[in-house]
Amino acid sequence: MTDTPFTIAEAETTLFARLRRWWSGETANPVKRVQFDRPLTPWMFLLPQLAVVAIFFYWPSVQAVTSSFYLEDPFGFGATFVALDNYTDALTSRGYLSTAAFTAFFCVVVTALSLGLGLLLAVKADKVIRGAETYKTLLISVYAIAPPVAGLIGMMFFDMHMGPFTQMAAWFGYDLKVGIDYWDTASALIVISVWKQIPYNFIFFLSGLQSVPVSVREAALIDAKSGWRRFCDITLPLLAPTAFFLLVINITYTMFDTFPIIDVIVKDKPANNPMTLVYKVYLDGFKGNDIGGSSAQSVILMVVVALLTVLQFRFLERRVHYG
């Protein structure tokens, strides 16, 4: 038995056939089918989104990391390499550490109140029979308000001269000074931020409650007479995936998306007002012209948020039951 020599022409023919099948989307197994006629088609659909992510996220991130190692002229006339000095100055600054402490406090309080009140309203809305659509629409409508508009509305309610909340505090003998007193301003920021985020949590919690099977609810009514026990033992575990998702989203919201609310409340006010880390990055970079320092702060904030997300998925997701 003699071996047939594999000629160059046969090799070229085989290679050409493979290239033709790859380009046309053909597979060796006819049972498997592809969704697109050309393999480059899905990449063409993904290209706009990939371009947006690369231009508006990855490129600014690389620029921030690069700028954090330099002391830059705000007008772009030069830059001096200072290694880790910007990071050292930020982490040893009393003002930065104070802002970081308030950010942690603000994040915990806003997240806890937003999730708790959103879940409470969702549970109550799930039991409403008459006028349910009107009740749900009124609760969800706040979500349509843009954060700067929410901050403006909140500033009107907390206005020192004619704000309803200021007048209510005066009835109890308390002089509410939002924009001047540190903790008065912090309270206003928390109230407005929670008010803005409750509808988002309400929507997801209500959807999770309505997805609980009727058979499970009927079985819970037989096994446990107490409504609180049924909620803790049956409903809450079934809502764990939704609650975990909302926990990640709410932490991200308090760290970044509250920027417009804070800007409206503390803008052009005395310098002793509370602020979060993301707003301090804006003040130092755009108003203080400290490009390198603000870049270092943004990198620190990005690392902190990444670590928080990893810790949540590492230690909390294992307690979440899917399915």
Short mmCIF file of C-alpha atoms in Angstrom, two decimals:
data_model
loop_
_atom_site.label_atom_id
_atom_site.label_comp_id
_atom_site.label_asym_id
_atom_site.label_seq_id
_atom_site.Cartn_x
_atom_site.Cartn_y
_atom_site.Cartn_z
CA MET A 1 0.00 0.00 0.00
CA THR A 2 1.51 3.29 -1.08
CA ASP A 3 0.80 6.74 0.36
CA THR A 4 -0.63 9.31 -1.98
CA PRO A 5 1.55 12.44 -1.93
CA PHE A 6 -0.21 15.56 -0.59
CA THR A 7 0.47 18.12 -3.30
CA ILE A 8 0.64 21.88 -2.90
CA ALA A 9 -2.43 22.31 -5.08
CA GLU A 10 -4.48 20.05 -2.78
CA ALA A 11 -3.24 21.96 0.25
CA GLU A 12 -4.24 25.27 -1.32
CA THR A 13 -7.64 23.81 -2.25
CA THR A 14 -8.22 22.61 1.34
CA LEU A 15 -7.16 25.96 2.80
CA PHE A 16 -9.39 27.83 0.37
CA ALA A 17 -12.34 25.58 1.29
CA ARG A 18 -11.79 26.26 5.00
CA LEU A 19 -11.63 30.02 4.41
CA ARG A 20 -14.78 29.87 2.32
CA ARG A 21 -16.66 27.92 5.03
CA TRP A 22 -15.42 30.36 7.71
CA TRP A 23 -16.54 33.38 5.71
CA SER A 24 -19.94 31.91 4.81
CA GLY A 25 -20.54 30.61 8.33
CA GLU A 26 -20.71 26.95 7.28
CA THR A 27 -19.77 24.27 9.83
CA ALA A 28 -18.60 20.69 9.51
CA ASN A 29 -21.61 19.51 11.48
CA PRO A 30 -24.78 20.42 9.52
CA VAL A 31 -26.89 20.10 12.69
CA LYS A 32 -25.25 23.19 14.21
CA ARG A 33 -26.54 26.46 12.84
CA VAL A 34 -25.28 29.97 13.18
CA GLN A 35 -27.41 33.05 13.60
CA PHE A 36 -25.50 35.20 11.14
CA ASP A 37 -24.52 34.47 7.56
CA ARG A 38 -21.11 36.11 8.00
CA PRO A 39 -18.89 35.76 11.10
CA LEU A 40 -18.06 39.46 11.05
CA THR A 41 -21.73 40.47 11.22
CA PRO A 42 -22.08 40.22 15.04
CA TRP A 43 -18.86 42.21 15.46
CA MET A 44 -20.29 44.91 13.23
CA PHE A 45 -23.31 45.17 15.56
CA LEU A 46 -21.05 45.29 18.62
CA LEU A 47 -18.67 47.85 17.13
CA PRO A 48 -20.66 51.01 18.10
CA GLN A 49 -21.00 49.91 21.72
CA LEU A 50 -17.36 48.81 21.89
CA ALA A 51 -16.33 52.19 20.48
CA VAL A 52 -18.40 54.03 23.11
CA VAL A 53 -16.89 51.96 25.93
CA ALA A 54 -13.35 52.43 24.59
CA ILE A 55 -13.71 56.18 24.01
CA PHE A 56 -15.69 57.17 27.10
CA PHE A 57 -14.39 54.65 29.65
CA TYR A 58 -11.09 52.95 28.85
CA TRP A 59 -9.36 55.93 27.25
CA PRO A 60 -10.28 58.37 30.09
CA SER A 61 -9.23 55.71 32.61
CA VAL A 62 -5.81 55.36 31.00
CA GLN A 63 -5.49 59.15 30.87
CA ALA A 64 -6.40 59.45 34.55
CA VAL A 65 -3.85 56.83 35.58
CA THR A 66 -1.17 58.54 33.49
CA SER A 67 -1.98 62.02 34.81
CA SER A 68 -1.93 60.82 38.41
CA PHE A 69 1.86 60.45 38.23
CA TYR A 70 2.43 64.01 37.04
CA LEU A 71 2.10 67.54 38.31
CA GLU A 72 0.42 69.15 35.31
CA ASP A 73 0.01 72.75 34.28
CA PRO A 74 -3.76 73.45 34.06
CA PHE A 75 -3.26 75.16 30.69
CA GLY A 76 -1.32 72.24 29.24
CA PHE A 77 2.07 73.94 28.98
CA GLY A 78 3.99 71.20 30.76
CA ALA A 79 4.02 68.34 33.26
CA THR A 80 6.50 67.19 35.89
CA PHE A 81 6.80 63.53 36.89
CA VAL A 82 6.20 63.21 40.64
CA ALA A 83 5.73 59.43 40.91
CA LEU A 84 3.36 58.59 43.82
CA ASP A 85 3.35 62.04 45.44
CA ASN A 86 -0.22 62.75 44.33
CA TYR A 87 -1.42 59.53 45.96
CA THR A 88 0.55 60.25 49.14
CA ASP A 89 -0.83 63.78 49.38
CA ALA A 90 -4.40 62.52 48.95
CA LEU A 91 -4.18 59.65 51.44
CA THR A 92 -2.48 61.79 54.10
CA SER A 93 -4.72 64.82 53.67
CA ARG A 94 -7.14 65.41 56.54
CA GLY A 95 -9.69 66.94 54.16
CA TYR A 96 -9.59 63.92 51.84
CA LEU A 97 -9.90 61.43 54.72
CA SER A 98 -12.82 63.44 56.13
CA THR A 99 -14.52 63.34 52.73
CA ALA A 100 -13.89 59.60 52.48
CA ALA A 101 -15.47 59.05 55.91
CA PHE A 102 -18.56 61.05 54.96
CA THR A 103 -18.78 59.16 51.65
CA ALA A 104 -18.82 55.83 53.52
CA PHE A 105 -21.48 57.12 55.94
CA PHE A 106 -23.53 58.60 53.10
CA CYS A 107 -23.29 55.38 51.09
CA VAL A 108 -24.43 53.14 53.95
CA VAL A 109 -27.33 55.36 55.05
CA VAL A 110 -28.68 56.11 51.55
CA THR A 111 -28.38 52.48 50.44
CA ALA A 112 -30.07 51.12 53.57
CA LEU A 113 -32.93 53.63 53.49
CA SER A 114 -33.48 53.34 49.73
CA LEU A 115 -33.61 49.54 49.80
CA GLY A 116 -35.69 49.37 52.98
CA LEU A 117 -38.29 51.93 51.92
CA GLY A 118 -38.42 50.57 48.37
CA LEU A 119 -39.08 47.06 49.68
CA LEU A 120 -41.70 48.31 52.15
CA LEU A 121 -43.61 50.21 49.46
CA ALA A 122 -43.36 47.24 47.08
CA VAL A 123 -44.84 44.90 49.70
CA LYS A 124 -47.69 47.33 50.35
CA ALA A 125 -48.30 47.90 46.63
CA ASP A 126 -48.41 44.16 46.01
CA LYS A 127 -51.40 43.90 48.37
CA VAL A 128 -53.36 46.79 46.85
CA ILE A 129 -56.37 45.65 44.82
CA ARG A 130 -58.44 48.77 44.13
CA GLY A 131 -56.56 51.64 42.49
CA ALA A 132 -53.37 49.60 42.22
CA GLU A 133 -52.28 51.12 38.91
CA THR A 134 -52.70 54.67 40.18
CA TYR A 135 -50.82 53.86 43.38
CA LYS A 136 -47.91 52.27 41.49
CA THR A 137 -47.77 55.07 38.92
CA LEU A 138 -47.50 57.72 41.63
CA LEU A 139 -44.63 55.85 43.28
CA ILE A 140 -42.75 55.24 40.03
CA SER A 141 -43.20 58.75 38.61
CA VAL A 142 -40.37 60.17 40.73
CA TYR A 143 -37.90 58.00 38.81
CA ALA A 144 -38.58 60.06 35.67
CA ILE A 145 -37.14 63.16 37.35
CA ALA A 146 -33.53 63.89 36.37
CA PRO A 147 -31.04 64.06 39.29
CA PRO A 148 -30.30 67.80 38.80
CA VAL A 149 -34.03 68.53 38.82
CA ALA A 150 -34.43 66.39 41.94
CA GLY A 151 -31.67 68.41 43.57
CA LEU A 152 -33.37 71.66 42.58
CA ILE A 153 -36.71 70.50 43.99
CA GLY A 154 -35.02 69.39 47.17
CA MET A 155 -33.23 72.73 47.51
CA MET A 156 -36.60 74.48 47.25
CA PHE A 157 -38.03 72.28 50.03
CA PHE A 158 -35.02 72.95 52.25
CA ASP A 159 -34.75 76.65 51.43
CA MET A 160 -33.82 78.68 54.52
CA HIS A 161 -36.44 81.37 53.84
CA MET A 162 -39.52 79.64 52.45
CA GLY A 163 -38.81 75.89 52.41
CA PRO A 164 -41.61 73.71 53.88
CA PHE A 165 -39.12 71.46 55.69
CA THR A 166 -37.40 74.50 57.21
CA GLN A 167 -40.75 75.81 58.45
CA MET A 168 -41.65 72.38 59.87
CA ALA A 169 -38.34 72.28 61.76
CA ALA A 170 -39.04 75.78 63.08
CA TRP A 171 -42.32 74.52 64.61
CA PHE A 172 -40.21 72.25 66.83
CA GLY A 173 -37.81 75.05 67.68
CA TYR A 174 -34.98 73.94 65.39
CA ASP A 175 -33.28 76.35 63.00
CA LEU A 176 -32.55 74.30 59.86
CA LYS A 177 -29.63 75.82 57.92
CA VAL A 178 -29.01 73.78 54.79
CA GLY A 179 -25.93 75.03 52.99
CA ILE A 180 -24.40 76.50 56.17
CA ASP A 181 -24.56 73.84 58.86
CA TYR A 182 -22.62 70.65 58.05
CA TRP A 183 -25.09 68.07 59.35
CA ASP A 184 -28.16 69.97 58.20
CA THR A 185 -26.74 69.90 54.70
CA ALA A 186 -25.85 66.22 55.07
CA SER A 187 -29.41 65.42 56.15
CA ALA A 188 -30.81 67.25 53.13
CA LEU A 189 -28.46 65.35 50.79
CA ILE A 190 -29.52 62.02 52.30
CA VAL A 191 -33.26 62.80 52.12
CA ILE A 192 -33.12 63.94 48.49
CA SER A 193 -30.88 61.05 47.38
CA VAL A 194 -33.14 58.49 49.06
CA TRP A 195 -36.27 60.08 47.61
CA LYS A 196 -34.78 59.90 44.11
CA GLN A 197 -33.69 56.24 44.38
CA ILE A 198 -36.74 54.71 46.07
CA PRO A 199 -38.78 54.35 42.82
CA TYR A 200 -35.96 52.40 41.14
CA ASN A 201 -35.84 49.89 44.00
CA PHE A 202 -39.62 49.82 44.15
CA ILE A 203 -39.90 48.74 40.50
CA PHE A 204 -37.53 45.79 40.88
CA PHE A 205 -38.86 44.65 44.24
CA LEU A 206 -42.45 44.79 43.01
CA SER A 207 -41.51 42.75 39.93
CA GLY A 208 -39.80 40.20 42.18
CA LEU A 209 -42.83 39.96 44.46
CA GLN A 210 -45.20 39.46 41.56
CA SER A 211 -43.00 36.65 40.21
CA VAL A 212 -43.43 34.58 43.39
CA PRO A 213 -45.64 31.61 42.43
CA VAL A 214 -49.17 31.59 43.81
CA SER A 215 -48.72 28.00 44.96
CA VAL A 216 -45.78 29.03 47.14
CA ARG A 217 -47.83 31.80 48.73
CA GLU A 218 -50.73 29.45 49.42
CA ALA A 219 -48.40 26.89 50.98
CA ALA A 220 -46.85 29.63 53.15
CA LEU A 221 -50.32 30.61 54.40
CA ILE A 222 -50.81 27.04 55.63
CA ASP A 223 -47.35 26.60 57.17
CA ALA A 224 -47.08 29.98 58.90
CA LYS A 225 -49.88 32.13 60.25
CA SER A 226 -47.68 35.10 61.01
CA GLY A 227 -47.24 37.45 58.06
CA TRP A 228 -43.82 38.48 59.32
CA ARG A 229 -42.62 34.85 59.43
CA ARG A 230 -43.93 34.22 55.93
CA PHE A 231 -42.08 37.27 54.68
CA CYS A 232 -38.77 36.37 56.38
CA ASP A 233 -38.83 32.63 55.61
CA ILE A 234 -40.44 32.55 52.17
CA THR A 235 -40.65 35.91 50.40
CA LEU A 236 -37.32 37.44 51.38
CA PRO A 237 -35.19 34.42 50.30
CA LEU A 238 -36.97 34.42 46.94
CA LEU A 239 -36.14 38.12 46.60
CA ALA A 240 -32.44 37.55 47.36
CA PRO A 241 -31.26 37.77 43.70
CA THR A 242 -33.17 41.03 43.22
CA ALA A 243 -31.89 42.43 46.52
CA PHE A 244 -28.29 41.54 45.67
CA PHE A 245 -28.57 43.22 42.27
CA LEU A 246 -30.09 46.33 43.83
CA LEU A 247 -27.39 46.43 46.51
CA VAL A 248 -24.68 46.70 43.85
CA ILE A 249 -26.68 49.28 41.88
CA ASN A 250 -27.47 51.40 44.94
CA ILE A 251 -23.85 51.54 46.08
CA THR A 252 -22.85 52.66 42.60
CA TYR A 253 -25.66 55.22 42.69
CA THR A 254 -24.52 56.74 45.98
CA MET A 255 -20.90 56.85 44.87
CA PHE A 256 -21.43 58.44 41.45
CA ASP A 257 -25.00 59.25 40.44
CA THR A 258 -25.64 61.56 43.38
CA PHE A 259 -23.13 64.03 41.94
CA PRO A 260 -25.80 66.33 40.37
CA ILE A 261 -27.78 66.43 43.62
CA ILE A 262 -24.70 67.36 45.65
CA ASP A 263 -23.67 69.95 43.08
CA VAL A 264 -27.05 71.70 43.22
CA ILE A 265 -27.20 71.69 47.03
CA VAL A 266 -23.65 72.77 47.94
CA LYS A 267 -22.74 74.82 44.87
CA ASP A 268 -21.75 78.41 45.73
CA LYS A 269 -22.26 77.65 49.43
CA PRO A 270 -19.72 77.99 52.28
CA ALA A 271 -16.77 75.62 52.09
CA ASN A 272 -17.62 73.61 55.23
CA ASN A 273 -20.38 71.59 53.53
CA PRO A 274 -20.19 67.80 53.19
CA MET A 275 -19.35 66.21 49.87
CA THR A 276 -18.55 62.79 48.45
CA LEU A 277 -15.30 61.65 46.88
CA VAL A 278 -16.54 62.01 43.31
CA TYR A 279 -17.55 65.62 43.94
CA LYS A 280 -14.15 66.35 45.52
CA VAL A 281 -12.50 65.04 42.35
CA TYR A 282 -14.53 67.58 40.38
CA LEU A 283 -13.72 70.46 42.74
CA ASP A 284 -9.98 69.79 42.86
CA GLY A 285 -9.69 69.11 39.14
CA PHE A 286 -11.97 71.68 37.50
CA LYS A 287 -12.06 74.43 40.12
CA GLY A 288 -8.76 73.91 41.90
CA ASN A 289 -6.88 73.15 38.63
CA ASP A 290 -5.06 70.27 40.36
CA ILE A 291 -5.18 67.85 37.43
CA GLY A 292 -2.67 65.37 38.83
CA GLY A 293 -4.19 65.33 42.31
CA SER A 294 -7.74 64.90 41.07
CA SER A 295 -6.59 62.12 38.72
CA ALA A 296 -5.00 60.30 41.65
CA GLN A 297 -8.23 60.69 43.62
CA SER A 298 -10.26 59.30 40.72
CA VAL A 299 -7.95 56.28 40.48
CA ILE A 300 -8.30 55.66 44.23
CA LEU A 301 -12.09 55.92 43.93
CA MET A 302 -12.10 53.51 40.97
CA VAL A 303 -10.05 50.97 42.94
CA VAL A 304 -12.31 51.30 46.00
CA VAL A 305 -15.47 50.74 43.95
CA ALA A 306 -13.88 47.76 42.18
CA LEU A 307 -12.89 46.21 45.53
CA LEU A 308 -16.37 46.76 46.95
CA THR A 309 -17.93 45.06 43.93
CA VAL A 310 -15.54 42.11 44.17
CA LEU A 311 -16.21 41.72 47.90
CA GLN A 312 -19.95 41.79 47.34
CA PHE A 313 -19.76 39.08 44.69
CA ARG A 314 -17.25 37.10 46.76
CA PHE A 315 -19.03 37.06 50.11
CA LEU A 316 -22.66 37.97 49.45
CA GLU A 317 -23.51 36.21 46.19
CA ARG A 318 -22.87 32.79 47.76
CA ARG A 319 -25.81 33.50 50.08
CA VAL A 320 -28.09 34.24 47.14
CA HIS A 321 -30.25 31.40 45.87
CA TYR A 322 -31.09 31.46 42.16
CA GLY A 323 -33.88 29.47 40.69
#
